[in-house]
mmCIF file of C-alpha atoms and ligand atoms in Angstrom:
data_model
loop_
_atom_site.group_PDB
_atom_site.id
_atom_site.type_symbol
_atom_site.label_atom_id
_atom_site.label_comp_id
_atom_site.label_asym_id
_atom_site.label_seq_id
_atom_site.Cartn_x
_atom_site.Cartn_y
_atom_site.Cartn_z
ATOM 1 C CA UNK N 1 53.553 21.461 -76.036
ATOM 2 C CA UNK N 2 51.059 19.810 -73.706
ATOM 3 C CA UNK N 3 49.614 16.528 -74.872
ATOM 4 C CA UNK N 4 46.266 16.007 -73.176
ATOM 5 C CA UNK N 5 45.258 12.352 -73.092
ATOM 6 C CA UNK N 6 41.699 11.114 -73.089
ATOM 7 C CA UNK N 7 40.036 10.315 -69.770
ATOM 8 C CA UNK N 8 40.824 6.825 -68.503
ATOM 9 C CA UNK N 9 43.790 6.364 -70.868
ATOM 10 C CA UNK N 10 45.557 3.084 -69.957
ATOM 11 C CA UNK N 11 49.120 2.921 -68.593
ATOM 12 C CA UNK N 12 50.464 1.135 -71.648
ATOM 13 C CA UNK N 13 48.985 3.808 -73.943
ATOM 14 C CA UNK N 14 50.528 6.558 -71.798
ATOM 15 C CA UNK N 15 53.894 4.817 -72.071
ATOM 16 C CA UNK N 16 53.554 4.533 -75.819
ATOM 17 C CA UNK N 17 52.844 8.296 -76.160
ATOM 18 C CA UNK N 18 55.907 9.024 -73.990
ATOM 19 C CA UNK N 19 57.972 6.733 -76.185
ATOM 20 C CA UNK N 20 56.787 8.536 -79.349
ATOM 21 C CA UNK N 21 57.599 11.942 -77.836
ATOM 22 C CA UNK N 22 61.108 10.744 -77.008
ATOM 23 C CA UNK N 23 61.554 9.288 -80.498
ATOM 24 C CA UNK N 24 60.774 12.737 -81.890
ATOM 25 C CA UNK N 25 63.714 14.069 -79.878
ATOM 26 C CA UNK N 26 61.742 15.671 -77.018
ATOM 27 C CA UNK N 27 61.622 14.994 -73.305
ATOM 28 C CA UNK N 28 58.324 13.867 -71.844
ATOM 29 C CA UNK N 29 57.182 15.017 -68.393
ATOM 30 C CA UNK N 30 53.928 13.359 -67.396
ATOM 31 C CA UNK N 31 51.442 14.494 -64.776
ATOM 32 C CA UNK N 32 49.355 11.407 -64.113
ATOM 33 C CA UNK N 33 46.081 12.558 -62.590
ATOM 34 C CA UNK N 34 43.228 10.486 -61.176
ATOM 35 C CA UNK N 35 41.019 11.244 -64.164
ATOM 36 C CA UNK N 36 43.336 12.531 -66.798
ATOM 37 C CA UNK N 37 46.984 12.460 -67.741
ATOM 38 C CA UNK N 38 48.790 15.321 -69.425
ATOM 39 C CA UNK N 39 52.273 15.069 -70.844
ATOM 40 C CA UNK N 40 54.536 18.036 -71.372
ATOM 41 C CA UNK N 41 56.853 17.589 -74.353
ATOM 42 C CA UNK N 42 59.825 19.921 -74.132
ATOM 43 C CA UNK N 43 62.826 20.281 -76.349
ATOM 44 C CA UNK N 44 64.250 22.431 -79.096
ATOM 45 C CA UNK N 45 61.622 25.060 -79.980
ATOM 46 C CA UNK N 46 62.687 25.048 -83.618
ATOM 47 C CA UNK N 47 61.486 21.456 -84.028
ATOM 48 C CA UNK N 48 58.167 21.776 -82.227
ATOM 49 C CA UNK N 49 56.085 21.367 -85.416
ATOM 50 C CA UNK N 50 57.052 17.647 -85.481
ATOM 51 C CA UNK N 51 54.964 17.157 -82.328
ATOM 52 C CA UNK N 52 51.789 17.834 -84.330
ATOM 53 C CA UNK N 53 51.912 14.239 -85.585
ATOM 54 C CA UNK N 54 50.968 13.153 -82.022
ATOM 55 C CA UNK N 55 47.429 14.509 -82.543
ATOM 56 C CA UNK N 56 46.567 11.464 -84.644
ATOM 57 C CA UNK N 57 47.254 8.927 -81.846
ATOM 58 C CA UNK N 58 43.819 7.572 -80.747
ATOM 59 C CA UNK N 59 44.211 8.179 -76.983
ATOM 60 C CA UNK N 60 45.381 11.778 -77.512
ATOM 61 C CA UNK N 61 42.539 14.229 -76.979
ATOM 62 C CA UNK N 62 44.319 17.426 -77.956
ATOM 63 C CA UNK N 63 47.606 19.268 -78.195
ATOM 64 C CA UNK N 64 47.889 22.605 -76.414
ATOM 65 C CA UNK N 65 50.904 24.834 -77.015
ATOM 66 C CA UNK N 66 52.523 26.332 -73.890
ATOM 67 C CA UNK N 67 52.823 30.031 -74.578
ATOM 68 C CA UNK N 68 55.137 30.977 -71.708
ATOM 69 C CA UNK N 69 58.865 30.543 -72.389
ATOM 70 C CA UNK N 70 59.160 28.651 -69.100
ATOM 71 C CA UNK N 71 57.232 25.499 -69.944
ATOM 72 C CA UNK N 72 57.393 23.003 -67.073
ATOM 73 C CA UNK N 73 57.412 25.809 -64.495
ATOM 74 C CA UNK N 74 54.265 27.362 -65.958
ATOM 75 C CA UNK N 75 50.693 27.318 -64.751
ATOM 76 C CA UNK N 76 49.763 26.189 -68.277
ATOM 77 C CA UNK N 77 51.612 22.915 -67.727
ATOM 78 C CA UNK N 78 50.278 22.393 -64.225
ATOM 79 C CA UNK N 79 47.242 24.343 -63.093
ATOM 80 C CA UNK N 80 47.302 23.185 -59.465
ATOM 81 C CA UNK N 81 50.036 24.514 -57.178
ATOM 82 C CA UNK N 82 52.751 21.968 -56.510
ATOM 83 C CA UNK N 83 54.187 21.281 -53.081
ATOM 84 C CA UNK N 84 57.654 20.173 -52.107
ATOM 85 C CA UNK N 85 58.229 17.941 -49.111
ATOM 86 C CA UNK N 86 61.611 17.513 -47.441
ATOM 87 C CA UNK N 87 61.262 15.364 -44.320
ATOM 88 C CA UNK N 88 58.589 17.050 -42.216
ATOM 89 C CA UNK N 89 58.981 20.366 -44.019
ATOM 90 C CA UNK N 90 56.366 21.066 -46.663
ATOM 91 C CA UNK N 91 56.274 24.112 -48.920
ATOM 92 C CA UNK N 92 53.123 24.941 -50.861
ATOM 93 C CA UNK N 93 49.554 23.672 -51.181
ATOM 94 C CA UNK N 94 48.442 24.978 -47.809
ATOM 95 C CA UNK N 95 51.747 24.345 -46.053
ATOM 96 C CA UNK N 96 54.103 27.042 -44.783
ATOM 97 C CA UNK N 97 57.608 25.679 -44.169
ATOM 98 C CA UNK N 98 60.108 27.534 -42.016
ATOM 99 C CA UNK N 99 63.830 26.995 -42.513
ATOM 100 C CA UNK N 100 66.173 28.483 -39.907
ATOM 101 C CA UNK N 101 69.843 28.400 -39.060
ATOM 102 C CA UNK N 102 73.085 30.301 -39.319
ATOM 103 C CA UNK N 103 74.492 31.869 -42.443
ATOM 104 C CA UNK N 104 77.462 29.524 -42.199
ATOM 105 C CA UNK N 105 78.409 26.449 -40.240
ATOM 106 C CA UNK N 106 81.155 27.449 -37.811
ATOM 107 C CA UNK N 107 81.527 24.642 -35.279
ATOM 108 C CA UNK N 108 79.787 21.483 -34.089
ATOM 109 C CA UNK N 109 78.502 23.226 -30.967
ATOM 110 C CA UNK N 110 77.122 26.179 -32.951
ATOM 111 C CA UNK N 111 75.234 24.128 -35.540
ATOM 112 C CA UNK N 112 73.959 21.379 -33.209
ATOM 113 C CA UNK N 113 72.757 23.876 -30.606
ATOM 114 C CA UNK N 114 71.047 25.988 -33.280
ATOM 115 C CA UNK N 115 69.378 22.939 -34.851
ATOM 116 C CA UNK N 116 67.957 21.676 -31.558
ATOM 117 C CA UNK N 117 66.723 25.116 -30.506
ATOM 118 C CA UNK N 118 65.179 26.221 -33.809
ATOM 119 C CA UNK N 119 63.400 22.887 -34.000
ATOM 120 C CA UNK N 120 61.975 23.446 -30.524
ATOM 121 C CA UNK N 121 60.765 26.865 -31.671
ATOM 122 C CA UNK N 122 58.958 25.336 -34.658
ATOM 123 C CA UNK N 123 61.391 25.346 -37.615
ATOM 124 C CA UNK N 124 60.964 22.371 -39.953
ATOM 125 C CA UNK N 125 64.339 22.552 -41.633
ATOM 126 C CA UNK N 126 67.861 23.667 -40.805
ATOM 127 C CA UNK N 127 69.990 25.941 -42.988
ATOM 128 C CA UNK N 128 73.720 26.498 -42.849
ATOM 129 C CA UNK N 129 76.359 27.258 -45.456
ATOM 130 C CA UNK N 130 79.375 24.969 -45.807
ATOM 131 C CA UNK N 131 80.472 26.483 -49.132
ATOM 132 C CA UNK N 132 80.015 30.251 -48.895
ATOM 133 C CA UNK N 133 79.849 32.575 -51.906
ATOM 134 C CA UNK N 134 81.602 35.618 -50.419
ATOM 135 C CA UNK N 135 82.071 38.957 -52.132
ATOM 136 C CA UNK N 136 85.631 39.105 -50.811
ATOM 137 C CA UNK N 137 88.139 36.299 -51.401
ATOM 138 C CA UNK N 138 89.602 37.161 -47.977
ATOM 139 C CA UNK N 139 86.345 36.589 -46.070
ATOM 140 C CA UNK N 140 85.481 33.268 -44.352
ATOM 141 C CA UNK N 141 84.694 30.843 -47.184
ATOM 142 C CA UNK N 142 83.011 28.131 -45.127
ATOM 143 C CA UNK N 143 84.159 24.824 -43.638
ATOM 144 C CA UNK N 144 83.400 22.986 -46.893
ATOM 145 C CA UNK N 145 83.301 19.175 -46.470
ATOM 146 C CA UNK N 146 83.817 19.452 -42.705
ATOM 147 C CA UNK N 147 80.796 21.771 -42.629
ATOM 148 C CA UNK N 148 78.678 19.167 -44.441
ATOM 149 C CA UNK N 149 79.657 16.589 -41.824
ATOM 150 C CA UNK N 150 78.702 18.960 -39.005
ATOM 151 C CA UNK N 151 75.348 19.599 -40.664
ATOM 152 C CA UNK N 152 74.812 15.840 -40.814
ATOM 153 C CA UNK N 153 75.498 15.574 -37.058
ATOM 154 C CA UNK N 154 73.081 18.437 -36.406
ATOM 155 C CA UNK N 155 70.451 16.534 -38.415
ATOM 156 C CA UNK N 156 71.125 13.423 -36.373
ATOM 157 C CA UNK N 157 70.869 15.279 -33.058
ATOM 158 C CA UNK N 158 67.804 17.351 -33.931
ATOM 159 C CA UNK N 159 65.929 15.280 -36.506
ATOM 160 C CA UNK N 160 65.756 18.327 -38.823
ATOM 161 C CA UNK N 161 66.601 17.884 -42.516
ATOM 162 C CA UNK N 162 68.988 20.504 -43.889
ATOM 163 C CA UNK N 163 69.502 22.694 -46.922
ATOM 164 C CA UNK N 164 72.943 23.916 -47.872
ATOM 165 C CA UNK N 165 74.386 25.758 -50.818
ATOM 166 C CA UNK N 166 76.314 24.240 -53.682
ATOM 167 C CA UNK N 167 78.451 26.700 -55.613
ATOM 168 C CA UNK N 168 80.316 24.614 -58.179
ATOM 169 C CA UNK N 169 78.836 22.093 -60.617
ATOM 170 C CA UNK N 170 81.654 19.666 -59.653
ATOM 171 C CA UNK N 171 80.509 19.707 -56.020
ATOM 172 C CA UNK N 172 76.884 18.693 -56.648
ATOM 173 C CA UNK N 173 77.546 15.013 -55.854
ATOM 174 C CA UNK N 174 79.526 15.818 -52.708
ATOM 175 C CA UNK N 175 76.976 18.285 -51.316
ATOM 176 C CA UNK N 176 74.091 16.091 -52.491
ATOM 177 C CA UNK N 177 75.500 13.093 -50.638
ATOM 178 C CA UNK N 178 74.957 14.934 -47.332
ATOM 179 C CA UNK N 179 72.182 17.482 -47.906
ATOM 180 C CA UNK N 180 68.432 16.886 -47.952
ATOM 181 C CA UNK N 181 67.973 19.879 -50.237
ATOM 182 C CA UNK N 182 70.470 21.741 -52.424
ATOM 183 C CA UNK N 183 70.514 25.515 -52.387
ATOM 184 C CA UNK N 184 71.482 27.443 -55.496
ATOM 185 C CA UNK N 185 72.303 30.956 -54.402
ATOM 186 C CA UNK N 186 71.480 34.346 -55.848
ATOM 187 C CA UNK N 187 74.876 34.685 -57.499
ATOM 188 C CA UNK N 188 74.468 31.382 -59.318
ATOM 189 C CA UNK N 189 70.887 31.776 -60.522
ATOM 190 C CA UNK N 190 72.096 31.801 -64.124
ATOM 191 C CA UNK N 191 74.962 29.351 -63.743
ATOM 192 C CA UNK N 192 73.360 27.049 -66.270
ATOM 193 C CA UNK N 193 75.781 24.152 -65.887
ATOM 194 C CA UNK N 194 75.166 24.194 -62.120
ATOM 195 C CA UNK N 195 71.388 24.332 -62.636
ATOM 196 C CA UNK N 196 71.532 21.359 -65.019
ATOM 197 C CA UNK N 197 73.812 19.264 -62.863
ATOM 198 C CA UNK N 198 71.783 19.929 -59.717
ATOM 199 C CA UNK N 199 68.555 19.210 -61.625
ATOM 200 C CA UNK N 200 69.944 15.834 -62.712
ATOM 201 C CA UNK N 201 71.010 14.895 -59.201
ATOM 202 C CA UNK N 202 67.466 14.240 -58.055
ATOM 203 C CA UNK N 203 67.294 15.937 -54.640
ATOM 204 C CA UNK N 204 64.935 18.885 -53.963
ATOM 205 C CA UNK N 205 66.336 22.298 -54.854
ATOM 206 C CA UNK N 206 65.959 25.706 -53.254
ATOM 207 C CA UNK N 207 66.579 28.245 -56.009
ATOM 208 C CA UNK N 208 67.224 31.824 -54.954
ATOM 209 C CA UNK N 209 66.379 34.739 -57.172
ATOM 210 C CA UNK N 210 69.378 36.695 -58.382
ATOM 211 C CA UNK N 211 69.770 40.250 -57.168
ATOM 212 C CA UNK N 212 69.133 41.519 -60.679
ATOM 213 C CA UNK N 213 67.069 38.840 -62.356
ATOM 214 C CA UNK N 214 63.552 39.520 -63.533
ATOM 215 C CA UNK N 215 60.807 37.134 -62.492
ATOM 216 C CA UNK N 216 60.791 35.733 -66.009
ATOM 217 C CA UNK N 217 64.543 35.080 -65.917
ATOM 218 C CA UNK N 218 64.113 33.505 -62.470
ATOM 219 C CA UNK N 219 61.454 31.138 -63.795
ATOM 220 C CA UNK N 220 63.646 30.321 -66.800
ATOM 221 C CA UNK N 221 66.364 29.264 -64.346
ATOM 222 C CA UNK N 222 63.856 27.024 -62.579
ATOM 223 C CA UNK N 223 63.021 25.621 -66.016
ATOM 224 C CA UNK N 224 66.654 24.497 -66.470
ATOM 225 C CA UNK N 225 66.318 22.424 -63.292
ATOM 226 C CA UNK N 226 62.881 21.028 -64.128
ATOM 227 C CA UNK N 227 63.939 20.144 -67.666
ATOM 228 C CA UNK N 228 66.526 17.767 -66.165
ATOM 229 C CA UNK N 229 63.752 15.784 -64.493
ATOM 230 C CA UNK N 230 63.752 17.342 -61.018
ATOM 231 C CA UNK N 231 60.222 18.066 -59.812
ATOM 232 C CA UNK N 232 60.960 19.459 -56.380
ATOM 233 C CA UNK N 233 61.912 23.078 -56.845
ATOM 234 C CA UNK N 234 61.197 25.765 -54.243
ATOM 235 C CA UNK N 235 61.763 29.353 -55.353
ATOM 236 C CA UNK N 236 63.118 31.952 -52.954
ATOM 237 C CA UNK N 237 62.774 35.726 -53.216
ATOM 238 C CA UNK N 238 65.668 37.252 -51.262
ATOM 239 C CA UNK N 239 65.602 40.884 -52.284
ATOM 240 C CA UNK N 240 66.743 42.614 -55.423
ATOM 241 C CA UNK N 241 69.092 45.521 -56.099
ATOM 242 C CA UNK N 242 67.444 48.916 -56.231
ATOM 243 C CA UNK N 243 68.618 52.470 -55.582
ATOM 244 C CA UNK N 244 67.596 52.105 -51.929
ATOM 245 C CA UNK N 245 70.512 51.587 -49.566
ATOM 246 C CA UNK N 246 68.803 51.636 -46.163
ATOM 247 C CA UNK N 247 68.512 47.876 -46.555
ATOM 248 C CA UNK N 248 70.973 45.390 -48.073
ATOM 249 C CA UNK N 249 68.487 44.623 -50.883
ATOM 250 C CA UNK N 250 64.833 45.475 -51.493
ATOM 251 C CA UNK N 251 62.365 42.686 -50.818
ATOM 252 C CA UNK N 252 60.162 42.298 -53.884
ATOM 253 C CA UNK N 253 57.038 41.196 -52.047
ATOM 254 C CA UNK N 254 55.021 41.380 -55.261
ATOM 255 C CA UNK N 255 57.087 38.457 -56.556
ATOM 256 C CA UNK N 256 54.805 36.241 -54.429
ATOM 257 C CA UNK N 257 51.491 36.911 -56.221
ATOM 258 C CA UNK N 258 53.209 37.315 -59.596
ATOM 259 C CA UNK N 259 54.888 33.909 -59.297
ATOM 260 C CA UNK N 260 51.745 32.276 -57.943
ATOM 261 C CA UNK N 261 49.880 33.580 -60.975
ATOM 262 C CA UNK N 262 52.442 32.352 -63.508
ATOM 263 C CA UNK N 263 53.890 29.234 -61.947
ATOM 264 C CA UNK N 264 52.796 26.243 -59.872
ATOM 265 C CA UNK N 265 56.089 26.256 -57.939
ATOM 266 C CA UNK N 266 56.112 27.222 -54.254
ATOM 267 C CA UNK N 267 57.830 30.460 -53.302
ATOM 268 C CA UNK N 268 59.411 31.304 -49.964
ATOM 269 C CA UNK N 269 60.910 34.540 -48.639
ATOM 270 C CA UNK N 270 64.366 35.216 -47.222
ATOM 271 C CA UNK N 271 63.937 38.357 -45.096
ATOM 272 C CA UNK N 272 67.512 38.138 -43.762
ATOM 273 C CA UNK N 273 69.380 38.698 -47.024
ATOM 274 C CA UNK N 274 66.590 40.980 -48.237
ATOM 275 C CA UNK N 275 67.210 43.494 -45.443
ATOM 276 C CA UNK N 276 70.598 42.794 -43.877
ATOM 277 C CA UNK N 277 69.143 44.215 -40.641
ATOM 278 C CA UNK N 278 67.932 42.048 -37.755
ATOM 279 C CA UNK N 279 65.135 44.384 -36.646
ATOM 280 C CA UNK N 280 63.477 44.333 -40.086
ATOM 281 C CA UNK N 281 63.329 40.549 -40.311
ATOM 282 C CA UNK N 282 60.173 39.885 -38.260
ATOM 283 C CA UNK N 283 57.985 42.546 -39.975
ATOM 284 C CA UNK N 284 58.884 41.138 -43.379
ATOM 285 C CA UNK N 285 58.096 37.603 -42.195
ATOM 286 C CA UNK N 286 54.570 38.738 -41.266
ATOM 287 C CA UNK N 287 54.230 40.513 -44.614
ATOM 288 C CA UNK N 288 55.385 37.404 -46.477
ATOM 289 C CA UNK N 289 52.891 35.191 -44.672
ATOM 290 C CA UNK N 290 50.033 37.636 -45.201
ATOM 291 C CA UNK N 291 50.947 37.922 -48.889
ATOM 292 C CA UNK N 292 50.638 34.179 -49.480
ATOM 293 C CA UNK N 293 54.252 32.962 -49.333
ATOM 294 C CA UNK N 294 54.785 29.216 -48.919
ATOM 295 C CA UNK N 295 57.471 29.593 -46.284
ATOM 296 C CA UNK N 296 60.519 31.426 -44.989
ATOM 297 C CA UNK N 297 64.260 30.931 -44.711
ATOM 298 C CA UNK N 298 65.641 32.903 -41.771
ATOM 299 C CA UNK N 299 69.179 33.342 -40.477
ATOM 300 C CA UNK N 300 69.426 32.439 -36.779
ATOM 301 C CA UNK N 301 72.610 32.269 -34.721
ATOM 302 C CA UNK N 302 73.024 31.448 -31.014
ATOM 303 C CA UNK N 303 75.402 34.421 -30.668
ATOM 304 C CA UNK N 304 74.838 36.795 -33.598
ATOM 305 C CA UNK N 305 77.507 39.228 -32.418
ATOM 306 C CA UNK N 306 80.135 36.515 -32.810
ATOM 307 C CA UNK N 307 78.881 35.178 -36.192
ATOM 308 C CA UNK N 308 81.570 34.753 -38.853
ATOM 309 C CA UNK N 309 79.104 35.766 -41.533
ATOM 310 C CA UNK N 310 75.959 37.935 -41.640
ATOM 311 C CA UNK N 311 75.719 38.511 -37.865
ATOM 312 C CA UNK N 312 73.882 41.867 -38.223
ATOM 313 C CA UNK N 313 70.942 40.192 -39.974
ATOM 314 C CA UNK N 314 70.829 37.078 -37.785
ATOM 315 C CA UNK N 315 68.202 36.602 -35.088
ATOM 316 C CA UNK N 316 69.153 35.103 -31.748
ATOM 317 C CA UNK N 317 67.231 32.062 -30.499
ATOM 318 C CA UNK N 318 64.739 33.880 -28.195
ATOM 319 C CA UNK N 319 63.861 36.385 -30.944
ATOM 320 C CA UNK N 320 63.336 33.538 -33.394
ATOM 321 C CA UNK N 321 61.098 31.718 -30.909
ATOM 322 C CA UNK N 322 59.036 34.904 -30.377
ATOM 323 C CA UNK N 323 58.724 35.335 -34.149
ATOM 324 C CA UNK N 324 57.491 31.756 -34.569
ATOM 325 C CA UNK N 325 54.884 32.310 -31.876
ATOM 326 C CA UNK N 326 53.500 35.329 -33.722
ATOM 327 C CA UNK N 327 53.587 33.475 -37.044
ATOM 328 C CA UNK N 328 51.508 30.689 -35.486
ATOM 329 C CA UNK N 329 48.896 33.260 -34.491
ATOM 330 C CA UNK N 330 48.922 34.820 -37.939
ATOM 331 C CA UNK N 331 48.628 31.431 -39.610
ATOM 332 C CA UNK N 332 45.132 31.085 -38.118
ATOM 333 C CA UNK N 333 44.083 33.752 -40.610
ATOM 334 C CA UNK N 334 46.087 32.597 -43.626
ATOM 335 C CA UNK N 335 45.007 29.001 -43.005
ATOM 336 C CA UNK N 336 48.383 27.619 -43.973
ATOM 337 C CA UNK N 337 49.808 24.856 -41.847
ATOM 338 C CA UNK N 338 52.977 25.986 -40.107
HETATM 339 C C1 PEP Z 401 72.673 32.324 -48.231
HETATM 340 O O1 PEP Z 401 71.475 32.024 -48.127
HETATM 341 O O2 PEP Z 401 73.539 31.868 -47.491
HETATM 342 C C2 PEP Z 401 73.089 33.266 -49.288
HETATM 343 C C3 PEP Z 401 74.356 33.450 -49.582
HETATM 344 O O3 PEP Z 401 72.043 33.911 -49.853
HETATM 345 P P1 PEP Z 401 71.932 34.611 -51.297
HETATM 346 O O4 PEP Z 401 72.411 33.608 -52.310
HETATM 347 O O5 PEP Z 401 70.466 34.901 -51.391
HETATM 348 O O6 PEP Z 401 72.768 35.853 -51.240
HETATM 349 MN MN1 MN Z 402 73.979 34.882 -45.153
#
């Protein structure tokens, strides 16, 4: 339910409405605007009728039910698009943030060199997996804590903030201690205890769509995070499973306008995992920008042929720099700040 307060409602009245919502057993999420404040009350759907008593509070103008099952992620709760800022990287509201880096952290030289060079080419954030969700238990699983430390040195050397994946709920605090943004990967999109724990932690979250989740399920996963009080969620479309096998996955480009219509959350595209093929990455980046995406996350490796993970889909540094140059030209038309 959305509780719309009257124009000019005082701070102490807002606090008292929040207090009443909480006493009724719901969580209150306020959007305090210049003119008007709205409060989203979310909790057990079966008890929502008790919220009707709030209509009689003098500073409450009206109660509006949120019809979508994803409440805090919905456009009904927040009409304006939201933006997420991590250091100098901004996603949404006219900003196009580019994240670049290797699939996994392999060595200090590899991650520091990549960070410095992708920054020079225009990336605003570094990526790199320390905990890798691999299909095979025998494949490289990541450098784990050592990888987090190397990412922190790359941040220090380059000035770029970094995003890295957390796989287990028990590792949220460890990964969160180092990372500027936590990534929840495609395979964990419905790991509800991970979503809750990461949402509680308080750092921005990059949530990837599962390979077989619908857009509604994807937004419900974002809702788990938002319901824990986290406001900074960036969604990422990274390809879904279809019958097509010429590419690793099939990029669902229509997820961009669909999500922008239903949710205020920014959405970025991962063309690397969507295709699995280096030569398809740049065309999909242009498509994503033209289609209104709020950013990109791209795998870049200084020596893709030697990469321990996802080499075939990784760009080398010169190709990434050329891609960024073209994106800057294209951004003159989309009017999003790169
Ligand atoms: C990744 O970005 O490193 C990754 C494993 O991606 P996804 O979860 O989309 O497969
Ligand atoms: Mn990868």
